[in-house]
Each structure stands twice: as structure tokens, then as C-alpha cells.
Amino acid sequence: MLYSHTDVVPAEHDKWVHHPFEGHLDSVGRIYARGSQDMKCVGMQYLEAVRRLKGWGFQPKRNVYLVFAPDEEIGGHDGAEKFSLSEVFQGLNVGIVLDEGLASPDEHYRAFYGERSPWWLVIKAVGAPGHGSKLYDNSAMENLLKSIESIRRYRASQFDLIKAGLKADGDVVSINLAFLKAGTPSPTGFVMNLQPSEAEAGFDIRVPPTADAESLERRIAEEWAPSWRNMSFRLGQFKQKVSGHDASGKPLVTKTDSSNPWWALLENAVQEAGGKLGKPEIFPASTDARYFRNLGLPAIGFSPMANTPILLHDHNEYLHKDEYLKGIKIYESIIKAYASFVEHGSDGRTKDEL
Ligand SMILES: [Zn+2]
């Protein structure tokens, strides 16, 4: 199943050198458009690759499905999630899913075998209110600040691993402050001589499937929002709904070793088409692929864009036409390999015969 999402994030037109929804090809061959990287390029490359294969009379041994889905950018609940749970999807009997990856600034294409799960954490502190001039312990603001300091240190320790080149973006826990909410409003702003009785902070956390999720939850409960400091926390429903782990606690990742023939087929196909594939990575954010991995299916995130700055969701998103055209060749090779693959049982019979 060659999967793609057709929705895009909004664009601030005045920050672009060309109109984001015109698909502008400039004089040096750059295709400027919202979605040129994320991920209309891929959907169109699938179509063109299939058209060319048909033109040459290629006969697939398997069905090849091209799927164009909505709503990825808003969580995919009415898109990939419902589709993955539908009878229509079940009826396809899918063996392998290809979904989006990311551009690569160097010559190696990137492939993703899992992704981090978003945890949206809100920490709330309560404490006795007091006069703005008074120094006392356990105010809501003071306790929330202690948490933020501790979270900031943890963030720095994770970031240091990336800066030192020891880990990739997708392999660490990222945590970023998304909002702060506290203070007693006044007609002109906030009351200044009052320490409020409640304070809240929200964080976007991304947890790799290889991380110890339980110990992170313990850290939140015991260190970042301890009840003995009159603090509480809640984790957004996203965390419960689709985590990086299956029901038995195993990380939801697609194998990239010899146990997964689809991985080797992809590696060979890319190489045969003249491309270079980098080391498989964990996707730093979320994609629709997680809904298919959730069902136990192998899913690989792959968008053939080498020598390209990462501009998804950015101003002036573009893809050079040469990279785009090269990507079509890459997909021709992949589709040919995938659609020709027949799984054999130990006695040589195909899986269907068995
Ligand atoms: Zn996307």
C-alpha cells in the first residue's frame, strides 16, 4: 500500500517568495508549493511511477494500492485511523505500508521504522495565595518554577546527546514548554501585589518507542508534579490512544533486519535506482504510519528527497524538480520489487498456496 496524505498545514502567504498554492517552478528548477515536500510530491510520484510501469507492460504479482487520505495534519482520526479500522482496509490484505519520511540535506535518503509518541503534559500547582511582598514556602508559582527548572535540566541532558552527535533527533525524549497559565487578571493586565493560588504549565513531550515510558511517567509523578508539593498532572488523550507501544508493552517499530524481507527489498530497490539509503531512523514527530503499525503491519516512512533542506511546515517549502523526477525512478524500482515479491513457506510453496 502506497499511502499518502493530501492535506497540508496553512501558509502565511506574505512570508513566501511565491504564492504557496500556485505550485511555482522558478528559473533554477525549484518547485515552490505548500505540500511540495509534505507530501503531495510523494503521492504524485506514486502515480507517475505506476503509469510508467504500466507503459512498459510490467505485470505485478501482488496488488498495488495507492491511498490518498485526509486529515493527517490534524491527527488522522477521521482519516488514517478510521481507514485502518475499516472493513475496506481489512479486505485489502496489505503486506507492507509506505508512508511519508523527511527530506535529507545530504545525499542519503532517509527511512523511518518507528516514531516518537506525543505526550501532552499539563502540570498544575496549587498553594495558599499571599501578598506580593511576602516570602513563604509552597506557593503555587514557586512550586511550578521548581518543576520547570527540573524539566529544563532534563531537556538539556537530552539535547546534549544530540549536540554531541551521540543520538539522532528521533532517539531522545524532547520536551518543550507550550504554555504558562497563572496570575490574577486585572482590567489593565495582572494584579501585581498578589501571589496566585494556582499555576499551570503545558509541555509537548515526544517519546521514542525505545524509551522507558514507565520510568518517564514515574519521573513526572514523583519529580515534576509531586503530590506532596500540592501538584497534579494530566497527560493528553493522545498518549493513551496511540502510544509508541502495543498492548503487551512492546515498542511499535518495523523491523529493519533480515526478519523483514520488505526492508531488504527497499534497500536493494533504492540502490538499484542509483539512490543511497541512510541508517534507518525513528521519525521525530508523528505520521499516519502509526495506525498501521498499531495493527502489527510493517510500515516504512520514506520520501525520496536527498540534497534538500527540510522545509515541511516552513515558509517557502520547495523541492527541486531534479530530485522530484529522481524520486519517480526510485519508486518505479521499489514498486517493481515489492509487487514482484512472493513470500515462500519453508517447503517452497507460496504463502497463498499454504
Ligand atoms: Zn506529512
mmCIF file of C-alpha atoms and ligand atoms in Angstrom:
data_model
loop_
_atom_site.group_PDB
_atom_site.id
_atom_site.type_symbol
_atom_site.label_atom_id
_atom_site.label_comp_id
_atom_site.label_asym_id
_atom_site.label_seq_id
_atom_site.Cartn_x
_atom_site.Cartn_y
_atom_site.Cartn_z
ATOM 1 C CA MET A 1 0.000 0.000 0.000
ATOM 2 C CA LEU A 2 1.479 3.277 -1.154
ATOM 3 C CA TYR A 3 -0.012 5.694 1.311
ATOM 4 C CA SER A 4 -0.041 9.489 1.275
ATOM 5 C CA HIS A 5 -1.978 12.276 2.910
ATOM 6 C CA THR A 6 -3.328 15.074 0.750
ATOM 7 C CA ASP A 7 -3.923 17.713 3.405
ATOM 8 C CA VAL A 8 -1.342 20.376 4.207
ATOM 9 C CA VAL A 9 -0.774 22.874 7.002
ATOM 10 C CA PRO A 10 -1.725 26.525 6.380
ATOM 11 C CA ALA A 11 0.740 29.011 4.902
ATOM 12 C CA GLU A 12 1.366 32.690 5.633
ATOM 13 C CA HIS A 13 1.223 33.950 2.046
ATOM 14 C CA ASP A 14 3.103 37.178 2.708
ATOM 15 C CA LYS A 15 6.155 35.295 4.028
ATOM 16 C CA TRP A 16 6.572 33.322 0.798
ATOM 17 C CA VAL A 17 8.523 34.420 -2.283
ATOM 18 C CA HIS A 18 5.910 32.711 -4.479
ATOM 19 C CA HIS A 19 2.270 32.007 -3.775
ATOM 20 C CA PRO A 20 2.151 28.820 -1.672
ATOM 21 C CA PHE A 21 -0.848 27.410 -3.536
ATOM 22 C CA GLU A 22 0.276 28.061 -7.112
ATOM 23 C CA GLY A 23 2.951 25.390 -7.446
ATOM 24 C CA HIS A 24 5.545 27.786 -8.824
ATOM 25 C CA LEU A 25 8.539 26.431 -10.769
ATOM 26 C CA ASP A 26 11.332 29.007 -10.632
ATOM 27 C CA SER A 27 14.185 29.569 -13.095
ATOM 28 C CA VAL A 28 16.597 27.234 -11.261
ATOM 29 C CA GLY A 29 14.108 24.380 -11.075
ATOM 30 C CA ARG A 30 12.726 24.693 -7.585
ATOM 31 C CA ILE A 31 9.056 23.790 -7.216
ATOM 32 C CA TYR A 32 7.632 26.116 -4.578
ATOM 33 C CA ALA A 33 4.346 24.981 -3.056
ATOM 34 C CA ARG A 34 2.817 24.103 0.259
ATOM 35 C CA GLY A 35 2.923 20.320 0.165
ATOM 36 C CA SER A 36 5.879 20.123 -2.235
ATOM 37 C CA GLN A 37 7.709 18.167 0.500
ATOM 38 C CA ASP A 38 4.872 17.178 2.817
ATOM 39 C CA MET A 39 3.660 15.227 0.948
ATOM 40 C CA LYS A 40 1.957 15.837 -2.384
ATOM 41 C CA CYS A 41 5.310 15.115 -4.046
ATOM 42 C CA VAL A 42 5.125 11.506 -2.877
ATOM 43 C CA GLY A 43 1.505 10.962 -3.916
ATOM 44 C CA MET A 44 2.262 12.273 -7.401
ATOM 45 C CA GLN A 45 5.458 10.237 -7.655
ATOM 46 C CA TYR A 46 3.491 7.070 -6.858
ATOM 47 C CA LEU A 47 1.069 7.851 -9.693
ATOM 48 C CA GLU A 48 3.750 8.639 -12.220
ATOM 49 C CA ALA A 49 5.817 5.576 -11.286
ATOM 50 C CA VAL A 50 2.767 3.325 -11.712
ATOM 51 C CA ARG A 51 1.947 5.000 -15.041
ATOM 52 C CA ARG A 52 5.444 4.319 -16.337
ATOM 53 C CA LEU A 53 5.463 0.709 -15.120
ATOM 54 C CA LYS A 54 2.127 0.130 -16.857
ATOM 55 C CA GLY A 55 3.505 1.743 -20.003
ATOM 56 C CA TRP A 56 6.294 -0.815 -20.069
ATOM 57 C CA GLY A 57 3.865 -3.667 -19.593
ATOM 58 C CA PHE A 58 5.047 -4.559 -16.097
ATOM 59 C CA GLN A 59 2.915 -7.347 -14.596
ATOM 60 C CA PRO A 60 2.668 -7.168 -10.771
ATOM 61 C CA LYS A 61 2.305 -10.394 -8.792
ATOM 62 C CA ARG A 62 0.606 -8.511 -5.963
ATOM 63 C CA ASN A 63 -1.994 -5.790 -5.821
ATOM 64 C CA VAL A 64 -0.600 -2.287 -5.503
ATOM 65 C CA TYR A 65 -2.889 0.152 -3.727
ATOM 66 C CA LEU A 66 -2.444 3.904 -3.882
ATOM 67 C CA VAL A 67 -4.154 5.620 -0.970
ATOM 68 C CA PHE A 68 -4.773 9.363 -0.683
ATOM 69 C CA ALA A 69 -6.082 10.275 2.755
ATOM 70 C CA PRO A 70 -7.224 13.455 4.536
ATOM 71 C CA ASP A 71 -6.609 14.895 7.989
ATOM 72 C CA GLU A 72 -3.063 13.752 8.769
ATOM 73 C CA GLU A 73 -2.070 17.203 9.927
ATOM 74 C CA ILE A 74 -4.867 17.269 12.497
ATOM 75 C CA GLY A 75 -4.238 13.826 13.956
ATOM 76 C CA GLY A 76 -5.677 11.498 11.323
ATOM 77 C CA HIS A 77 -8.608 10.363 13.455
ATOM 78 C CA ASP A 78 -11.131 10.741 10.634
ATOM 79 C CA GLY A 79 -8.516 9.734 8.067
ATOM 80 C CA ALA A 80 -5.936 7.017 8.582
ATOM 81 C CA GLU A 81 -7.307 5.882 11.937
ATOM 82 C CA LYS A 82 -10.836 5.152 10.685
ATOM 83 C CA PHE A 83 -9.481 3.747 7.436
ATOM 84 C CA SER A 84 -7.104 1.399 9.250
ATOM 85 C CA LEU A 85 -10.017 0.032 11.291
ATOM 86 C CA SER A 86 -12.401 -0.291 8.332
ATOM 87 C CA GLU A 87 -13.576 -3.425 6.545
ATOM 88 C CA VAL A 88 -12.380 -1.901 3.310
ATOM 89 C CA PHE A 89 -8.855 -1.821 4.654
ATOM 90 C CA GLN A 90 -9.106 -5.352 6.041
ATOM 91 C CA GLY A 91 -10.216 -6.538 2.637
ATOM 92 C CA LEU A 92 -7.028 -5.218 1.025
ATOM 93 C CA ASN A 93 -4.888 -7.729 2.941
ATOM 94 C CA VAL A 94 -1.964 -5.322 2.982
ATOM 95 C CA GLY A 95 1.556 -6.716 3.362
ATOM 96 C CA ILE A 96 3.609 -3.526 3.582
ATOM 97 C CA VAL A 97 2.791 0.167 4.006
ATOM 98 C CA LEU A 98 4.891 3.003 2.665
ATOM 99 C CA ASP A 99 4.173 6.440 4.134
ATOM 100 C CA GLU A 100 5.981 9.770 4.359
ATOM 101 C CA GLY A 101 9.524 10.408 5.528
ATOM 102 C CA LEU A 102 11.565 13.609 5.594
ATOM 103 C CA ALA A 103 13.873 15.462 3.252
ATOM 104 C CA SER A 104 17.577 14.876 3.712
ATOM 105 C CA PRO A 105 20.109 17.707 3.438
ATOM 106 C CA ASP A 106 22.802 15.254 2.323
ATOM 107 C CA GLU A 107 22.929 12.647 -0.426
ATOM 108 C CA HIS A 108 21.344 9.849 1.649
ATOM 109 C CA TYR A 109 17.616 9.223 1.585
ATOM 110 C CA ARG A 110 16.076 8.763 4.997
ATOM 111 C CA ALA A 111 13.857 5.874 6.011
ATOM 112 C CA PHE A 112 11.854 5.666 9.233
ATOM 113 C CA TYR A 113 10.882 2.453 11.020
ATOM 114 C CA GLY A 114 9.048 3.905 14.002
ATOM 115 C CA GLU A 115 8.126 7.206 15.525
ATOM 116 C CA ARG A 116 8.008 9.051 18.788
ATOM 117 C CA SER A 117 4.675 9.350 20.533
ATOM 118 C CA PRO A 118 3.406 12.737 21.607
ATOM 119 C CA TRP A 119 2.558 13.140 25.267
ATOM 120 C CA TRP A 120 0.850 16.388 26.051
ATOM 121 C CA LEU A 121 1.545 17.072 29.702
ATOM 122 C CA VAL A 122 -0.192 19.698 31.809
ATOM 123 C CA ILE A 123 1.156 20.300 35.306
ATOM 124 C CA LYS A 124 -0.895 22.203 37.845
ATOM 125 C CA ALA A 125 0.301 23.599 41.156
ATOM 126 C CA VAL A 126 -1.963 24.914 43.899
ATOM 127 C CA GLY A 127 -0.939 26.715 47.081
ATOM 128 C CA ALA A 128 -2.034 29.336 49.552
ATOM 129 C CA PRO A 129 -2.342 32.773 47.956
ATOM 130 C CA GLY A 130 -0.414 35.585 49.593
ATOM 131 C CA HIS A 131 0.578 39.217 49.491
ATOM 132 C CA GLY A 132 3.027 40.001 46.720
ATOM 133 C CA SER A 133 5.594 41.167 49.230
ATOM 134 C CA LYS A 134 5.678 38.020 51.365
ATOM 135 C CA LEU A 135 8.327 35.287 51.184
ATOM 136 C CA TYR A 136 6.802 31.933 52.090
ATOM 137 C CA ASP A 137 7.135 28.295 51.042
ATOM 138 C CA ASN A 138 4.841 26.210 48.854
ATOM 139 C CA SER A 139 3.209 28.939 46.813
ATOM 140 C CA ALA A 140 1.782 27.626 43.533
ATOM 141 C CA MET A 141 4.158 29.766 41.461
ATOM 142 C CA GLU A 142 7.238 28.776 43.460
ATOM 143 C CA ASN A 143 6.482 25.066 43.175
ATOM 144 C CA LEU A 144 5.706 25.272 39.474
ATOM 145 C CA LEU A 145 9.016 27.079 38.915
ATOM 146 C CA LYS A 146 10.862 24.271 40.702
ATOM 147 C CA SER A 147 9.263 21.817 38.279
ATOM 148 C CA ILE A 148 10.118 23.898 35.270
ATOM 149 C CA GLU A 149 13.742 24.100 36.426
ATOM 150 C CA SER A 150 13.894 20.348 36.797
ATOM 151 C CA ILE A 151 12.260 19.779 33.404
ATOM 152 C CA ARG A 152 14.656 22.252 31.830
ATOM 153 C CA ARG A 153 17.637 20.289 33.166
ATOM 154 C CA TYR A 154 16.193 17.055 31.788
ATOM 155 C CA ARG A 155 15.599 18.740 28.411
ATOM 156 C CA ALA A 156 19.209 19.946 28.327
ATOM 157 C CA SER A 157 20.506 16.442 29.115
ATOM 158 C CA GLN A 158 18.571 15.031 26.143
ATOM 159 C CA PHE A 159 19.548 17.882 23.832
ATOM 160 C CA ASP A 160 23.219 17.435 24.796
ATOM 161 C CA LEU A 161 23.103 13.883 23.389
ATOM 162 C CA ILE A 162 22.071 15.287 20.005
ATOM 163 C CA LYS A 163 24.607 18.122 20.143
ATOM 164 C CA ALA A 164 27.378 15.650 20.953
ATOM 165 C CA GLY A 165 26.371 13.569 17.929
ATOM 166 C CA LEU A 166 25.569 10.559 20.120
ATOM 167 C CA LYS A 167 21.885 10.380 19.238
ATOM 168 C CA ALA A 168 19.572 11.419 16.404
ATOM 169 C CA ASP A 169 16.520 13.649 16.871
ATOM 170 C CA GLY A 170 14.148 10.713 16.975
ATOM 171 C CA ASP A 171 16.114 8.795 19.599
ATOM 172 C CA VAL A 172 15.811 11.185 22.524
ATOM 173 C CA VAL A 173 12.882 12.420 24.607
ATOM 174 C CA SER A 174 12.128 16.003 23.621
ATOM 175 C CA ILE A 175 10.222 18.243 25.996
ATOM 176 C CA ASN A 176 9.225 21.810 25.249
ATOM 177 C CA LEU A 177 7.180 24.308 27.190
ATOM 178 C CA ALA A 178 3.991 25.037 25.246
ATOM 179 C CA PHE A 179 2.101 27.307 27.637
ATOM 180 C CA LEU A 180 2.151 29.022 31.014
ATOM 181 C CA LYS A 181 -1.067 29.973 32.756
ATOM 182 C CA ALA A 182 -1.123 31.857 36.039
ATOM 183 C CA GLY A 183 -1.886 35.212 37.595
ATOM 184 C CA THR A 184 -4.967 37.155 38.614
ATOM 185 C CA PRO A 185 -6.245 39.279 35.721
ATOM 186 C CA SER A 186 -6.965 42.981 36.246
ATOM 187 C CA PRO A 187 -8.506 45.413 33.719
ATOM 188 C CA THR A 188 -5.012 46.524 32.676
ATOM 189 C CA GLY A 189 -3.133 43.213 32.861
ATOM 190 C CA PHE A 190 -2.500 41.313 36.073
ATOM 191 C CA VAL A 191 -2.780 42.081 39.753
ATOM 192 C CA MET A 192 0.819 42.635 40.814
ATOM 193 C CA ASN A 193 0.699 42.526 44.592
ATOM 194 C CA LEU A 194 -0.839 39.074 44.784
ATOM 195 C CA GLN A 195 0.737 35.616 44.561
ATOM 196 C CA PRO A 196 -1.898 33.435 42.869
ATOM 197 C CA SER A 197 -3.221 30.181 44.305
ATOM 198 C CA GLU A 198 -2.997 28.270 41.027
ATOM 199 C CA ALA A 199 -0.428 27.972 38.271
ATOM 200 C CA GLU A 200 -0.291 25.713 35.221
ATOM 201 C CA ALA A 201 2.259 24.802 32.579
ATOM 202 C CA GLY A 202 1.834 22.697 29.457
ATOM 203 C CA PHE A 203 4.547 20.700 27.709
ATOM 204 C CA ASP A 204 4.850 18.923 24.392
ATOM 205 C CA ILE A 205 6.821 15.736 25.044
ATOM 206 C CA ARG A 206 7.895 13.292 22.337
ATOM 207 C CA VAL A 207 8.825 9.818 23.488
ATOM 208 C CA PRO A 208 10.781 7.396 21.286
ATOM 209 C CA PRO A 209 9.443 3.812 21.227
ATOM 210 C CA THR A 210 12.753 2.649 22.671
ATOM 211 C CA ALA A 211 12.462 4.885 25.755
ATOM 212 C CA ASP A 212 11.342 3.548 29.107
ATOM 213 C CA ALA A 213 7.862 5.058 29.196
ATOM 214 C CA GLU A 214 7.111 3.813 32.710
ATOM 215 C CA SER A 215 10.131 5.466 34.239
ATOM 216 C CA LEU A 216 9.263 8.688 32.451
ATOM 217 C CA GLU A 217 5.768 8.585 33.902
ATOM 218 C CA ARG A 218 7.268 7.964 37.323
ATOM 219 C CA ARG A 219 9.562 10.932 36.853
ATOM 220 C CA ILE A 220 6.558 13.097 36.047
ATOM 221 C CA ALA A 221 4.625 11.910 39.095
ATOM 222 C CA GLU A 222 7.491 11.960 41.597
ATOM 223 C CA GLU A 223 9.786 14.703 40.403
ATOM 224 C CA TRP A 224 7.920 17.118 38.115
ATOM 225 C CA ALA A 225 4.472 17.107 39.686
ATOM 226 C CA PRO A 226 4.783 15.555 43.157
ATOM 227 C CA SER A 227 1.549 15.485 45.129
ATOM 228 C CA TRP A 228 3.408 16.326 48.355
ATOM 229 C CA ARG A 229 4.088 19.712 46.761
ATOM 230 C CA ASN A 230 0.365 20.128 46.019
ATOM 231 C CA MET A 231 0.913 19.433 42.372
ATOM 232 C CA SER A 232 -1.029 17.303 39.920
ATOM 233 C CA PHE A 233 -0.696 16.463 36.251
ATOM 234 C CA ARG A 234 -2.635 15.133 33.326
ATOM 235 C CA LEU A 235 -1.440 13.594 30.105
ATOM 236 C CA GLY A 236 -3.351 14.371 26.898
ATOM 237 C CA GLN A 237 -5.579 11.626 25.487
ATOM 238 C CA PHE A 238 -3.174 11.239 22.584
ATOM 239 C CA LYS A 239 -0.829 9.403 24.907
ATOM 240 C CA GLN A 240 -3.363 6.756 25.836
ATOM 241 C CA LYS A 241 -4.779 6.413 22.353
ATOM 242 C CA VAL A 242 -1.718 5.728 20.287
ATOM 243 C CA SER A 243 1.464 5.277 22.198
ATOM 244 C CA GLY A 244 4.755 4.011 20.868
ATOM 245 C CA HIS A 245 3.980 0.617 22.371
ATOM 246 C CA ASP A 246 1.488 -2.131 21.662
ATOM 247 C CA ALA A 247 -0.878 -3.643 24.239
ATOM 248 C CA SER A 248 1.800 -6.027 25.528
ATOM 249 C CA GLY A 249 4.271 -3.185 26.012
ATOM 250 C CA LYS A 250 6.457 -3.970 23.019
ATOM 251 C CA PRO A 251 7.677 -0.920 21.080
ATOM 252 C CA LEU A 252 5.772 -0.344 17.841
ATOM 253 C CA VAL A 253 8.576 -0.479 15.327
ATOM 254 C CA THR A 254 9.049 -2.050 11.935
ATOM 255 C CA LYS A 255 11.980 -4.444 11.810
ATOM 256 C CA THR A 256 14.933 -3.390 9.692
ATOM 257 C CA ASP A 257 16.842 -6.673 9.848
ATOM 258 C CA SER A 258 16.732 -9.930 7.887
ATOM 259 C CA SER A 259 13.456 -10.927 9.586
ATOM 260 C CA ASN A 260 11.653 -8.321 7.487
ATOM 261 C CA PRO A 261 12.021 -9.022 3.761
ATOM 262 C CA TRP A 262 10.383 -5.676 2.897
ATOM 263 C CA TRP A 263 13.307 -3.795 4.384
ATOM 264 C CA ALA A 264 15.911 -5.598 2.278
ATOM 265 C CA LEU A 265 13.738 -5.161 -0.814
ATOM 266 C CA LEU A 266 13.571 -1.422 -0.186
ATOM 267 C CA GLU A 267 17.320 -1.132 0.368
ATOM 268 C CA ASN A 268 18.089 -3.017 -2.842
ATOM 269 C CA ALA A 269 15.477 -1.199 -4.891
ATOM 270 C CA VAL A 270 16.764 2.225 -3.850
ATOM 271 C CA GLN A 271 20.326 1.175 -4.598
ATOM 272 C CA GLU A 272 19.408 -0.260 -7.993
ATOM 273 C CA ALA A 273 17.813 3.043 -8.941
ATOM 274 C CA GLY A 274 21.031 4.858 -8.066
ATOM 275 C CA GLY A 275 19.994 6.150 -4.635
ATOM 276 C CA LYS A 276 21.703 5.894 -1.280
ATOM 277 C CA LEU A 277 19.785 4.997 1.846
ATOM 278 C CA GLY A 278 20.959 6.198 5.263
ATOM 279 C CA LYS A 279 20.667 4.320 8.547
ATOM 280 C CA PRO A 280 17.010 3.706 9.456
ATOM 281 C CA GLU A 281 15.680 6.264 11.919
ATOM 282 C CA ILE A 282 12.869 6.949 14.355
ATOM 283 C CA PHE A 283 10.627 9.706 12.987
ATOM 284 C CA PRO A 284 10.896 12.691 15.366
ATOM 285 C CA ALA A 285 7.192 13.622 15.080
ATOM 286 C CA SER A 286 4.049 11.669 14.179
ATOM 287 C CA THR A 287 2.779 10.268 10.902
ATOM 288 C CA ASP A 288 -0.224 8.199 9.847
ATOM 289 C CA ALA A 289 2.057 5.145 9.672
ATOM 290 C CA ARG A 290 1.469 4.597 13.393
ATOM 291 C CA TYR A 291 -2.123 3.489 12.778
ATOM 292 C CA PHE A 292 -0.896 0.698 10.516
ATOM 293 C CA ARG A 293 1.979 -0.284 12.806
ATOM 294 C CA ASN A 294 -0.664 -0.459 15.542
ATOM 295 C CA LEU A 295 -2.241 -3.338 13.598
ATOM 296 C CA GLY A 296 1.086 -5.129 13.546
ATOM 297 C CA LEU A 297 1.809 -4.259 9.913
ATOM 298 C CA PRO A 298 5.274 -3.264 8.725
ATOM 299 C CA ALA A 299 5.296 0.416 7.710
ATOM 300 C CA ILE A 300 8.230 2.434 6.456
ATOM 301 C CA GLY A 301 8.347 6.224 6.257
ATOM 302 C CA PHE A 302 10.117 7.237 3.084
ATOM 303 C CA SER A 303 10.010 10.398 0.946
ATOM 304 C CA PRO A 304 12.767 10.350 -1.683
ATOM 305 C CA MET A 305 14.222 13.846 -1.252
ATOM 306 C CA ALA A 306 18.016 13.955 -0.958
ATOM 307 C CA ASN A 307 20.156 17.112 -1.107
ATOM 308 C CA THR A 308 17.124 19.067 0.075
ATOM 309 C CA PRO A 309 16.682 21.318 3.114
ATOM 310 C CA ILE A 310 13.930 20.189 5.497
ATOM 311 C CA LEU A 311 11.129 22.676 4.847
ATOM 312 C CA LEU A 312 7.956 20.879 5.798
ATOM 313 C CA HIS A 313 5.518 23.278 7.509
ATOM 314 C CA ASP A 314 8.022 26.102 6.842
ATOM 315 C CA HIS A 315 7.779 29.213 4.688
ATOM 316 C CA ASN A 316 8.928 28.699 1.074
ATOM 317 C CA GLU A 317 8.604 24.928 1.123
ATOM 318 C CA TYR A 318 10.118 23.663 -2.130
ATOM 319 C CA LEU A 319 11.534 20.631 -3.867
ATOM 320 C CA HIS A 320 13.934 20.777 -6.799
ATOM 321 C CA LYS A 321 12.460 19.231 -9.930
ATOM 322 C CA ASP A 322 15.518 17.026 -10.457
ATOM 323 C CA GLU A 323 15.026 15.443 -7.009
ATOM 324 C CA TYR A 324 11.327 15.057 -7.709
ATOM 325 C CA LEU A 325 11.994 13.291 -11.024
ATOM 326 C CA LYS A 326 14.704 11.120 -9.483
ATOM 327 C CA GLY A 327 12.187 10.112 -6.821
ATOM 328 C CA ILE A 328 9.868 8.749 -9.504
ATOM 329 C CA LYS A 329 12.651 6.418 -10.688
ATOM 330 C CA ILE A 330 13.208 5.335 -7.097
ATOM 331 C CA TYR A 331 9.521 4.451 -6.719
ATOM 332 C CA GLU A 332 9.498 2.595 -10.047
ATOM 333 C CA SER A 333 12.256 0.436 -8.645
ATOM 334 C CA ILE A 334 10.553 -0.039 -5.256
ATOM 335 C CA ILE A 335 7.125 -0.815 -6.720
ATOM 336 C CA LYS A 336 8.674 -3.278 -9.156
ATOM 337 C CA ALA A 337 10.473 -5.054 -6.317
ATOM 338 C CA TYR A 338 7.522 -5.002 -3.911
ATOM 339 C CA ALA A 339 4.930 -6.051 -6.474
ATOM 340 C CA SER A 340 7.134 -8.924 -7.636
ATOM 341 C CA PHE A 341 7.769 -10.293 -4.162
ATOM 342 C CA VAL A 342 6.165 -13.625 -3.287
ATOM 343 C CA GLU A 343 6.597 -14.978 0.219
ATOM 344 C CA HIS A 344 7.666 -18.611 0.266
ATOM 345 C CA GLY A 345 6.978 -21.086 3.044
ATOM 346 C CA SER A 346 9.704 -23.466 4.231
ATOM 347 C CA ASP A 347 8.718 -26.141 1.670
ATOM 348 C CA GLY A 348 8.866 -23.706 -1.217
ATOM 349 C CA ARG A 349 5.118 -23.154 -1.559
ATOM 350 C CA THR A 350 3.891 -19.580 -1.558
ATOM 351 C CA LYS A 351 2.012 -18.216 1.409
ATOM 352 C CA ASP A 352 -1.232 -18.143 -0.612
ATOM 353 C CA GLU A 353 -0.868 -21.795 -1.532
ATOM 354 C CA LEU A 354 -0.325 -22.651 2.105
HETATM 355 ZN ZN ZN B 1 3.097 14.916 6.280
#
